[in-house]
Amino acid sequence: MDLSLCIFNAGSAQAGPAKAASSRPNRKAAKLGLDLMENANDETTELRRFKTYRDGLMIGLLASRQLRLRNLAGLTLDRTLVQRGDGWWIQILAAETKTKNAIELPWPDILVPHLDTYLADHRSVIAELCGTGTASDALWLSMYGSPMTDNGIYDRIVARTRKGLGQAINPHLFRDCAATSIAIDDPMHVGIASQLLGHRTRSTTERYYNQTRSVERATFCRTTLWRSVAIV
């Protein structure tokens, strides 16, 4: 199961309310990311175009690859983000992850053209404008041409989602939404979230499954109660 397909897909027509609600935040964020990149050229300055496209790409990536903030900020060209043929791979050493498990995931296919555009038309431009050239290999550059910090990325994602969705979604919340979505949409294979999200043990993922089942049971009970009241 490719989580990027799950998040970017609009969903099945047979999906019930619980399924739709569980994945809605990440799906809406994915669309927001794509919209930001599509509309970046409408901005009035090079700096604004760069920031809008960069933020859209970060949000799009988080919607399909729920990296922890430190690993997202630490993406570095030719080290933790490498090109393989026509695609890109995220590969992070075990020593650099919270759980001490290495991460090796393909960059979402749907975002490969956007990454190429970012590198060629936006990241390179801001580096030249700021006079930093190719001094930094960090994927995410600030408006000053220096690598973005964890806090800087956090603030941009929160600000963009609050403005674009009417609800602030921080980087960790993307992970919660994805785990809940998998627990509902594919409960028989809930363990796959452990690998996708880099959980240390499967018990962490199963907690989302149990919480989801509890919410669904509570919703069912409330619905049944109000129906019985209406009949009386």
PDB file of C-alpha atoms in Angstrom:
ATOM      1  CA  MET A   1       0.000   0.000   0.000  1.00  0.00           C
ATOM      2  CA  ASP A   2       1.441   3.363  -1.055  1.00  0.00           C
ATOM      3  CA  LEU A   3       0.348   5.942   1.477  1.00  0.00           C
ATOM      4  CA  SER A   4       0.833   8.727  -1.042  1.00  0.00           C
ATOM      5  CA  LEU A   5      -1.883   7.162  -3.193  1.00  0.00           C
ATOM      6  CA  CYS A   6      -4.147   6.833  -0.162  1.00  0.00           C
ATOM      7  CA  ILE A   7      -3.775  10.469   0.809  1.00  0.00           C
ATOM      8  CA  PHE A   8      -3.860  12.053  -2.648  1.00  0.00           C
ATOM      9  CA  ASN A   9      -6.761   9.860  -3.810  1.00  0.00           C
ATOM     10  CA  ALA A  10     -10.119  11.523  -3.374  1.00  0.00           C
ATOM     11  CA  GLY A  11     -11.433   8.304  -1.847  1.00  0.00           C
ATOM     12  CA  SER A  12     -13.893   5.573  -2.733  1.00  0.00           C
ATOM     13  CA  ALA A  13     -17.521   6.346  -3.381  1.00  0.00           C
ATOM     14  CA  GLN A  14     -18.380   3.602  -0.898  1.00  0.00           C
ATOM     15  CA  ALA A  15     -16.328   5.170   1.907  1.00  0.00           C
ATOM     16  CA  GLY A  16     -18.432   5.795   4.989  1.00  0.00           C
ATOM     17  CA  PRO A  17     -18.468   8.971   7.104  1.00  0.00           C
ATOM     18  CA  ALA A  18     -15.860   7.620   9.509  1.00  0.00           C
ATOM     19  CA  LYS A  19     -13.424   6.880   6.678  1.00  0.00           C
ATOM     20  CA  ALA A  20     -13.925  10.256   5.052  1.00  0.00           C
ATOM     21  CA  ALA A  21     -13.450  12.131   8.319  1.00  0.00           C
ATOM     22  CA  SER A  22     -10.323  10.216   9.292  1.00  0.00           C
ATOM     23  CA  SER A  23      -8.281  11.123   6.237  1.00  0.00           C
ATOM     24  CA  ARG A  24      -9.830  14.497   5.454  1.00  0.00           C
ATOM     25  CA  PRO A  25      -7.104  16.627   7.124  1.00  0.00           C
ATOM     26  CA  ASN A  26      -4.269  15.054   5.130  1.00  0.00           C
ATOM     27  CA  ARG A  27      -6.263  15.007   1.895  1.00  0.00           C
ATOM     28  CA  LYS A  28      -7.180  18.653   2.282  1.00  0.00           C
ATOM     29  CA  ALA A  29      -3.574  19.480   3.126  1.00  0.00           C
ATOM     30  CA  ALA A  30      -2.373  17.568   0.065  1.00  0.00           C
ATOM     31  CA  LYS A  31      -4.664  19.632  -2.141  1.00  0.00           C
ATOM     32  CA  LEU A  32      -3.517  22.801  -0.396  1.00  0.00           C
ATOM     33  CA  GLY A  33       0.097  21.912  -1.154  1.00  0.00           C
ATOM     34  CA  LEU A  34      -0.648  21.310  -4.818  1.00  0.00           C
ATOM     35  CA  ASP A  35      -2.683  24.519  -5.054  1.00  0.00           C
ATOM     36  CA  LEU A  36       0.105  26.576  -3.494  1.00  0.00           C
ATOM     37  CA  MET A  37       2.624  25.290  -6.011  1.00  0.00           C
ATOM     38  CA  GLU A  38       0.249  25.765  -8.920  1.00  0.00           C
ATOM     39  CA  ASN A  39      -0.455  29.368  -7.932  1.00  0.00           C
ATOM     40  CA  ALA A  40       3.071  30.331  -6.912  1.00  0.00           C
ATOM     41  CA  ASN A  41       3.746  32.069 -10.217  1.00  0.00           C
ATOM     42  CA  ASP A  42       0.924  34.495  -9.445  1.00  0.00           C
ATOM     43  CA  GLU A  43       2.998  36.003  -6.652  1.00  0.00           C
ATOM     44  CA  THR A  44       4.478  39.427  -7.378  1.00  0.00           C
ATOM     45  CA  THR A  45       8.126  38.853  -6.422  1.00  0.00           C
ATOM     46  CA  GLU A  46      10.739  36.104  -6.770  1.00  0.00           C
ATOM     47  CA  LEU A  47      10.899  35.801  -3.001  1.00  0.00           C
ATOM     48  CA  ARG A  48       7.161  35.322  -2.635  1.00  0.00           C
ATOM     49  CA  ARG A  49       7.104  32.792  -5.474  1.00  0.00           C
ATOM     50  CA  PHE A  50       9.909  30.846  -3.821  1.00  0.00           C
ATOM     51  CA  LYS A  51       8.272  30.799  -0.389  1.00  0.00           C
ATOM     52  CA  THR A  52       4.860  29.810  -1.728  1.00  0.00           C
ATOM     53  CA  TYR A  53       6.224  26.975  -3.869  1.00  0.00           C
ATOM     54  CA  ARG A  54       8.539  25.736  -1.111  1.00  0.00           C
ATOM     55  CA  ASP A  55       5.772  25.713   1.489  1.00  0.00           C
ATOM     56  CA  GLY A  56       3.423  23.910  -0.892  1.00  0.00           C
ATOM     57  CA  LEU A  57       6.011  21.218  -1.552  1.00  0.00           C
ATOM     58  CA  MET A  58       6.666  20.730   2.163  1.00  0.00           C
ATOM     59  CA  ILE A  59       2.957  20.339   2.875  1.00  0.00           C
ATOM     60  CA  GLY A  60       2.483  17.977  -0.061  1.00  0.00           C
ATOM     61  CA  LEU A  61       5.376  15.831   1.131  1.00  0.00           C
ATOM     62  CA  LEU A  62       4.099  15.666   4.708  1.00  0.00           C
ATOM     63  CA  ALA A  63       0.661  14.649   3.474  1.00  0.00           C
ATOM     64  CA  SER A  64       2.145  11.523   1.877  1.00  0.00           C
ATOM     65  CA  ARG A  65       5.392  10.897   3.752  1.00  0.00           C
ATOM     66  CA  GLN A  66       4.832  11.656   7.420  1.00  0.00           C
ATOM     67  CA  LEU A  67       8.416  12.327   8.453  1.00  0.00           C
ATOM     68  CA  ARG A  68       9.222  13.580  11.904  1.00  0.00           C
ATOM     69  CA  LEU A  69      10.047  17.274  11.931  1.00  0.00           C
ATOM     70  CA  ARG A  70      13.754  16.779  12.566  1.00  0.00           C
ATOM     71  CA  ASN A  71      14.094  14.393   9.625  1.00  0.00           C
ATOM     72  CA  LEU A  72      12.021  16.653   7.377  1.00  0.00           C
ATOM     73  CA  ALA A  73      14.236  19.615   8.208  1.00  0.00           C
ATOM     74  CA  GLY A  74      17.352  17.501   7.759  1.00  0.00           C
ATOM     75  CA  LEU A  75      16.675  16.448   4.173  1.00  0.00           C
ATOM     76  CA  THR A  76      19.912  17.067   2.305  1.00  0.00           C
ATOM     77  CA  LEU A  77      20.610  16.680  -1.382  1.00  0.00           C
ATOM     78  CA  ASP A  78      22.776  13.680  -2.304  1.00  0.00           C
ATOM     79  CA  ARG A  79      22.785  12.451   1.293  1.00  0.00           C
ATOM     80  CA  THR A  80      19.303  11.894   2.737  1.00  0.00           C
ATOM     81  CA  LEU A  81      17.546  12.778  -0.528  1.00  0.00           C
ATOM     82  CA  VAL A  82      19.101  11.028  -3.488  1.00  0.00           C
ATOM     83  CA  GLN A  83      18.135  10.645  -7.124  1.00  0.00           C
ATOM     84  CA  ARG A  84      17.695   7.151  -8.531  1.00  0.00           C
ATOM     85  CA  GLY A  85      16.950   7.129 -12.227  1.00  0.00           C
ATOM     86  CA  ASP A  86      13.918   9.318 -12.842  1.00  0.00           C
ATOM     87  CA  GLY A  87      12.840   9.289  -9.200  1.00  0.00           C
ATOM     88  CA  TRP A  88      14.066  10.364  -5.785  1.00  0.00           C
ATOM     89  CA  TRP A  89      14.486   8.458  -2.550  1.00  0.00           C
ATOM     90  CA  ILE A  90      14.501   9.522   1.067  1.00  0.00           C
ATOM     91  CA  GLN A  91      17.147   7.533   2.916  1.00  0.00           C
ATOM     92  CA  ILE A  92      17.979   8.414   6.498  1.00  0.00           C
ATOM     93  CA  LEU A  93      20.486   6.528   8.620  1.00  0.00           C
ATOM     94  CA  ALA A  94      19.286   4.785  11.764  1.00  0.00           C
ATOM     95  CA  ALA A  95      21.485   7.028  13.906  1.00  0.00           C
ATOM     96  CA  GLU A  96      19.508  10.050  12.684  1.00  0.00           C
ATOM     97  CA  THR A  97      16.017   8.784  13.523  1.00  0.00           C
ATOM     98  CA  LYS A  98      14.153   8.844  16.834  1.00  0.00           C
ATOM     99  CA  THR A  99      13.550   5.106  16.858  1.00  0.00           C
ATOM    100  CA  LYS A 100      17.039   4.251  15.558  1.00  0.00           C
ATOM    101  CA  ASN A 101      15.481   2.522  12.575  1.00  0.00           C
ATOM    102  CA  ALA A 102      16.698   3.569   9.151  1.00  0.00           C
ATOM    103  CA  ILE A 103      14.211   5.205   6.802  1.00  0.00           C
ATOM    104  CA  GLU A 104      14.180   4.361   3.102  1.00  0.00           C
ATOM    105  CA  LEU A 105      11.139   5.592   1.199  1.00  0.00           C
ATOM    106  CA  PRO A 106      10.559   6.724  -2.379  1.00  0.00           C
ATOM    107  CA  TRP A 107       9.678  10.364  -2.896  1.00  0.00           C
ATOM    108  CA  PRO A 108       5.978  10.357  -3.897  1.00  0.00           C
ATOM    109  CA  ASP A 109       5.691   9.905  -7.658  1.00  0.00           C
ATOM    110  CA  ILE A 110       3.044  12.596  -7.884  1.00  0.00           C
ATOM    111  CA  LEU A 111       5.483  15.133  -6.407  1.00  0.00           C
ATOM    112  CA  VAL A 112       8.579  14.243  -8.445  1.00  0.00           C
ATOM    113  CA  PRO A 113       7.887  16.897 -11.131  1.00  0.00           C
ATOM    114  CA  HIS A 114       7.250  19.450  -8.389  1.00  0.00           C
ATOM    115  CA  LEU A 115      10.531  18.607  -6.672  1.00  0.00           C
ATOM    116  CA  ASP A 116      12.384  18.986  -9.969  1.00  0.00           C
ATOM    117  CA  THR A 117      10.725  22.369 -10.534  1.00  0.00           C
ATOM    118  CA  TYR A 118      11.533  23.490  -7.002  1.00  0.00           C
ATOM    119  CA  LEU A 119      15.191  22.609  -7.380  1.00  0.00           C
ATOM    120  CA  ALA A 120      15.580  24.127 -10.851  1.00  0.00           C
ATOM    121  CA  ASP A 121      13.365  27.201 -10.703  1.00  0.00           C
ATOM    122  CA  HIS A 122      12.953  28.182  -7.061  1.00  0.00           C
ATOM    123  CA  ARG A 123      15.654  26.884  -4.732  1.00  0.00           C
ATOM    124  CA  SER A 124      18.439  27.825  -7.137  1.00  0.00           C
ATOM    125  CA  VAL A 125      16.977  31.309  -7.642  1.00  0.00           C
ATOM    126  CA  ILE A 126      16.807  32.113  -3.919  1.00  0.00           C
ATOM    127  CA  ALA A 127      20.364  30.874  -3.469  1.00  0.00           C
ATOM    128  CA  GLU A 128      21.527  33.250  -6.210  1.00  0.00           C
ATOM    129  CA  LEU A 129      19.489  36.181  -4.902  1.00  0.00           C
ATOM    130  CA  CYS A 130      20.956  35.742  -1.452  1.00  0.00           C
ATOM    131  CA  GLY A 131      24.462  35.192  -2.759  1.00  0.00           C
ATOM    132  CA  THR A 132      24.745  31.783  -1.095  1.00  0.00           C
ATOM    133  CA  GLY A 133      25.166  29.883  -4.361  1.00  0.00           C
ATOM    134  CA  THR A 134      25.453  26.185  -3.667  1.00  0.00           C
ATOM    135  CA  ALA A 135      27.042  26.599  -0.238  1.00  0.00           C
ATOM    136  CA  SER A 136      24.248  24.613   1.428  1.00  0.00           C
ATOM    137  CA  ASP A 137      22.944  21.235   0.295  1.00  0.00           C
ATOM    138  CA  ALA A 138      19.855  21.506   2.521  1.00  0.00           C
ATOM    139  CA  LEU A 139      16.653  20.871   0.603  1.00  0.00           C
ATOM    140  CA  TRP A 140      14.668  23.531   2.415  1.00  0.00           C
ATOM    141  CA  LEU A 141      16.200  26.989   2.292  1.00  0.00           C
ATOM    142  CA  SER A 142      14.988  30.047   4.167  1.00  0.00           C
ATOM    143  CA  MET A 143      14.318  33.400   2.524  1.00  0.00           C
ATOM    144  CA  TYR A 144      17.928  34.257   3.381  1.00  0.00           C
ATOM    145  CA  GLY A 145      19.326  31.256   1.527  1.00  0.00           C
ATOM    146  CA  SER A 146      20.329  29.413   4.709  1.00  0.00           C
ATOM    147  CA  PRO A 147      18.958  25.996   5.777  1.00  0.00           C
ATOM    148  CA  MET A 148      15.548  26.227   7.433  1.00  0.00           C
ATOM    149  CA  THR A 149      15.425  25.342  11.115  1.00  0.00           C
ATOM    150  CA  ASP A 150      12.967  22.933  12.735  1.00  0.00           C
ATOM    151  CA  ASN A 151      11.088  25.877  14.223  1.00  0.00           C
ATOM    152  CA  GLY A 152      11.070  27.718  10.917  1.00  0.00           C
ATOM    153  CA  ILE A 153       9.496  24.776   9.098  1.00  0.00           C
ATOM    154  CA  TYR A 154       6.992  24.209  11.900  1.00  0.00           C
ATOM    155  CA  ASP A 155       5.878  27.842  11.824  1.00  0.00           C
ATOM    156  CA  ARG A 156       5.487  27.918   8.024  1.00  0.00           C
ATOM    157  CA  ILE A 157       3.391  24.737   7.917  1.00  0.00           C
ATOM    158  CA  VAL A 158       1.154  25.881  10.764  1.00  0.00           C
ATOM    159  CA  ALA A 159       0.695  29.325   9.197  1.00  0.00           C
ATOM    160  CA  ARG A 160      -0.057  27.964   5.713  1.00  0.00           C
ATOM    161  CA  THR A 161      -2.555  25.350   6.883  1.00  0.00           C
ATOM    162  CA  ARG A 162      -4.285  27.804   9.203  1.00  0.00           C
ATOM    163  CA  LYS A 163      -4.703  30.281   6.361  1.00  0.00           C
ATOM    164  CA  GLY A 164      -5.524  27.758   3.639  1.00  0.00           C
ATOM    165  CA  LEU A 165      -7.675  25.315   5.596  1.00  0.00           C
ATOM    166  CA  GLY A 166      -8.982  27.379   8.460  1.00  0.00           C
ATOM    167  CA  GLN A 167      -7.298  24.892  10.789  1.00  0.00           C
ATOM    168  CA  ALA A 168      -3.656  24.741  11.825  1.00  0.00           C
ATOM    169  CA  ILE A 169      -2.066  21.350  11.151  1.00  0.00           C
ATOM    170  CA  ASN A 170       1.379  20.940  12.666  1.00  0.00           C
ATOM    171  CA  PRO A 171       3.874  18.396  11.309  1.00  0.00           C
ATOM    172  CA  HIS A 172       3.136  15.791  13.982  1.00  0.00           C
ATOM    173  CA  LEU A 173      -0.602  15.991  13.365  1.00  0.00           C
ATOM    174  CA  PHE A 174       0.012  14.739   9.817  1.00  0.00           C
ATOM    175  CA  ARG A 175       1.340  11.542  11.408  1.00  0.00           C
ATOM    176  CA  ASP A 176      -1.686  11.174  13.679  1.00  0.00           C
ATOM    177  CA  CYS A 177      -4.074  11.644  10.747  1.00  0.00           C
ATOM    178  CA  ALA A 178      -2.248   9.056   8.652  1.00  0.00           C
ATOM    179  CA  ALA A 179      -2.215   6.450  11.431  1.00  0.00           C
ATOM    180  CA  THR A 180      -5.918   6.943  12.068  1.00  0.00           C
ATOM    181  CA  SER A 181      -6.711   6.754   8.353  1.00  0.00           C
ATOM    182  CA  ILE A 182      -4.898   3.439   7.975  1.00  0.00           C
ATOM    183  CA  ALA A 183      -6.592   2.046  11.086  1.00  0.00           C
ATOM    184  CA  ILE A 184     -10.008   2.758   9.563  1.00  0.00           C
ATOM    185  CA  ASP A 185      -9.387   2.159   5.856  1.00  0.00           C
ATOM    186  CA  ASP A 186      -7.309  -1.000   6.178  1.00  0.00           C
ATOM    187  CA  PRO A 187      -7.691  -2.392   9.745  1.00  0.00           C
ATOM    188  CA  MET A 188      -6.526  -5.869   8.722  1.00  0.00           C
ATOM    189  CA  HIS A 189      -3.138  -4.405   7.827  1.00  0.00           C
ATOM    190  CA  VAL A 190      -2.823  -1.742  10.477  1.00  0.00           C
ATOM    191  CA  GLY A 191       0.742  -2.913  11.138  1.00  0.00           C
ATOM    192  CA  ILE A 192       1.949  -1.312   7.897  1.00  0.00           C
ATOM    193  CA  ALA A 193       1.696   2.077   9.592  1.00  0.00           C
ATOM    194  CA  SER A 194       4.539   1.046  11.881  1.00  0.00           C
ATOM    195  CA  GLN A 195       6.928   0.989   8.941  1.00  0.00           C
ATOM    196  CA  LEU A 196       5.452   3.984   7.137  1.00  0.00           C
ATOM    197  CA  LEU A 197       5.522   6.194  10.220  1.00  0.00           C
ATOM    198  CA  GLY A 198       8.692   4.790  11.760  1.00  0.00           C
ATOM    199  CA  HIS A 199       7.078   3.649  15.002  1.00  0.00           C
ATOM    200  CA  ARG A 200       9.415   1.837  17.356  1.00  0.00           C
ATOM    201  CA  THR A 201       6.917  -0.945  18.037  1.00  0.00           C
ATOM    202  CA  ARG A 202       3.638  -2.084  16.546  1.00  0.00           C
ATOM    203  CA  SER A 203       1.894  -1.302  19.836  1.00  0.00           C
ATOM    204  CA  THR A 204       2.182   2.413  19.049  1.00  0.00           C
ATOM    205  CA  THR A 205       0.275   1.924  15.804  1.00  0.00           C
ATOM    206  CA  GLU A 206      -2.281  -0.380  17.392  1.00  0.00           C
ATOM    207  CA  ARG A 207      -3.108   2.369  19.867  1.00  0.00           C
ATOM    208  CA  TYR A 208      -4.512   4.406  16.971  1.00  0.00           C
ATOM    209  CA  TYR A 209      -6.540   1.380  15.864  1.00  0.00           C
ATOM    210  CA  ASN A 210      -8.010   0.922  19.342  1.00  0.00           C
ATOM    211  CA  GLN A 211      -8.780   4.627  19.684  1.00  0.00           C
ATOM    212  CA  THR A 212     -10.479   4.621  16.290  1.00  0.00           C
ATOM    213  CA  ARG A 213     -12.618   1.622  17.151  1.00  0.00           C
ATOM    214  CA  SER A 214     -13.643   3.304  20.432  1.00  0.00           C
ATOM    215  CA  VAL A 215     -14.709   6.469  18.609  1.00  0.00           C
ATOM    216  CA  GLU A 216     -16.692   4.468  16.053  1.00  0.00           C
ATOM    217  CA  ARG A 217     -18.454   2.495  18.808  1.00  0.00           C
ATOM    218  CA  ALA A 218     -19.320   5.689  20.673  1.00  0.00           C
ATOM    219  CA  THR A 219     -20.674   7.268  17.488  1.00  0.00           C
ATOM    220  CA  PHE A 220     -22.777   4.183  16.777  1.00  0.00           C
ATOM    221  CA  CYS A 221     -24.183   4.195  20.302  1.00  0.00           C
ATOM    222  CA  ARG A 222     -25.106   7.882  20.120  1.00  0.00           C
ATOM    223  CA  THR A 223     -26.765   7.406  16.723  1.00  0.00           C
ATOM    224  CA  THR A 224     -28.749   4.398  17.965  1.00  0.00           C
ATOM    225  CA  LEU A 225     -29.820   6.261  21.101  1.00  0.00           C
ATOM    226  CA  TRP A 226     -31.144   9.273  19.208  1.00  0.00           C
ATOM    227  CA  ARG A 227     -32.963   7.055  16.729  1.00  0.00           C
ATOM    228  CA  SER A 228     -34.686   5.252  19.597  1.00  0.00           C
ATOM    229  CA  VAL A 229     -35.645   8.562  21.183  1.00  0.00           C
ATOM    230  CA  ALA A 230     -37.074   9.773  17.882  1.00  0.00           C
ATOM    231  CA  ILE A 231     -39.172   6.599  17.550  1.00  0.00           C
ATOM    232  CA  VAL A 232     -40.568   6.982  21.072  1.00  0.00           C
TER     233      VAL A 232
END
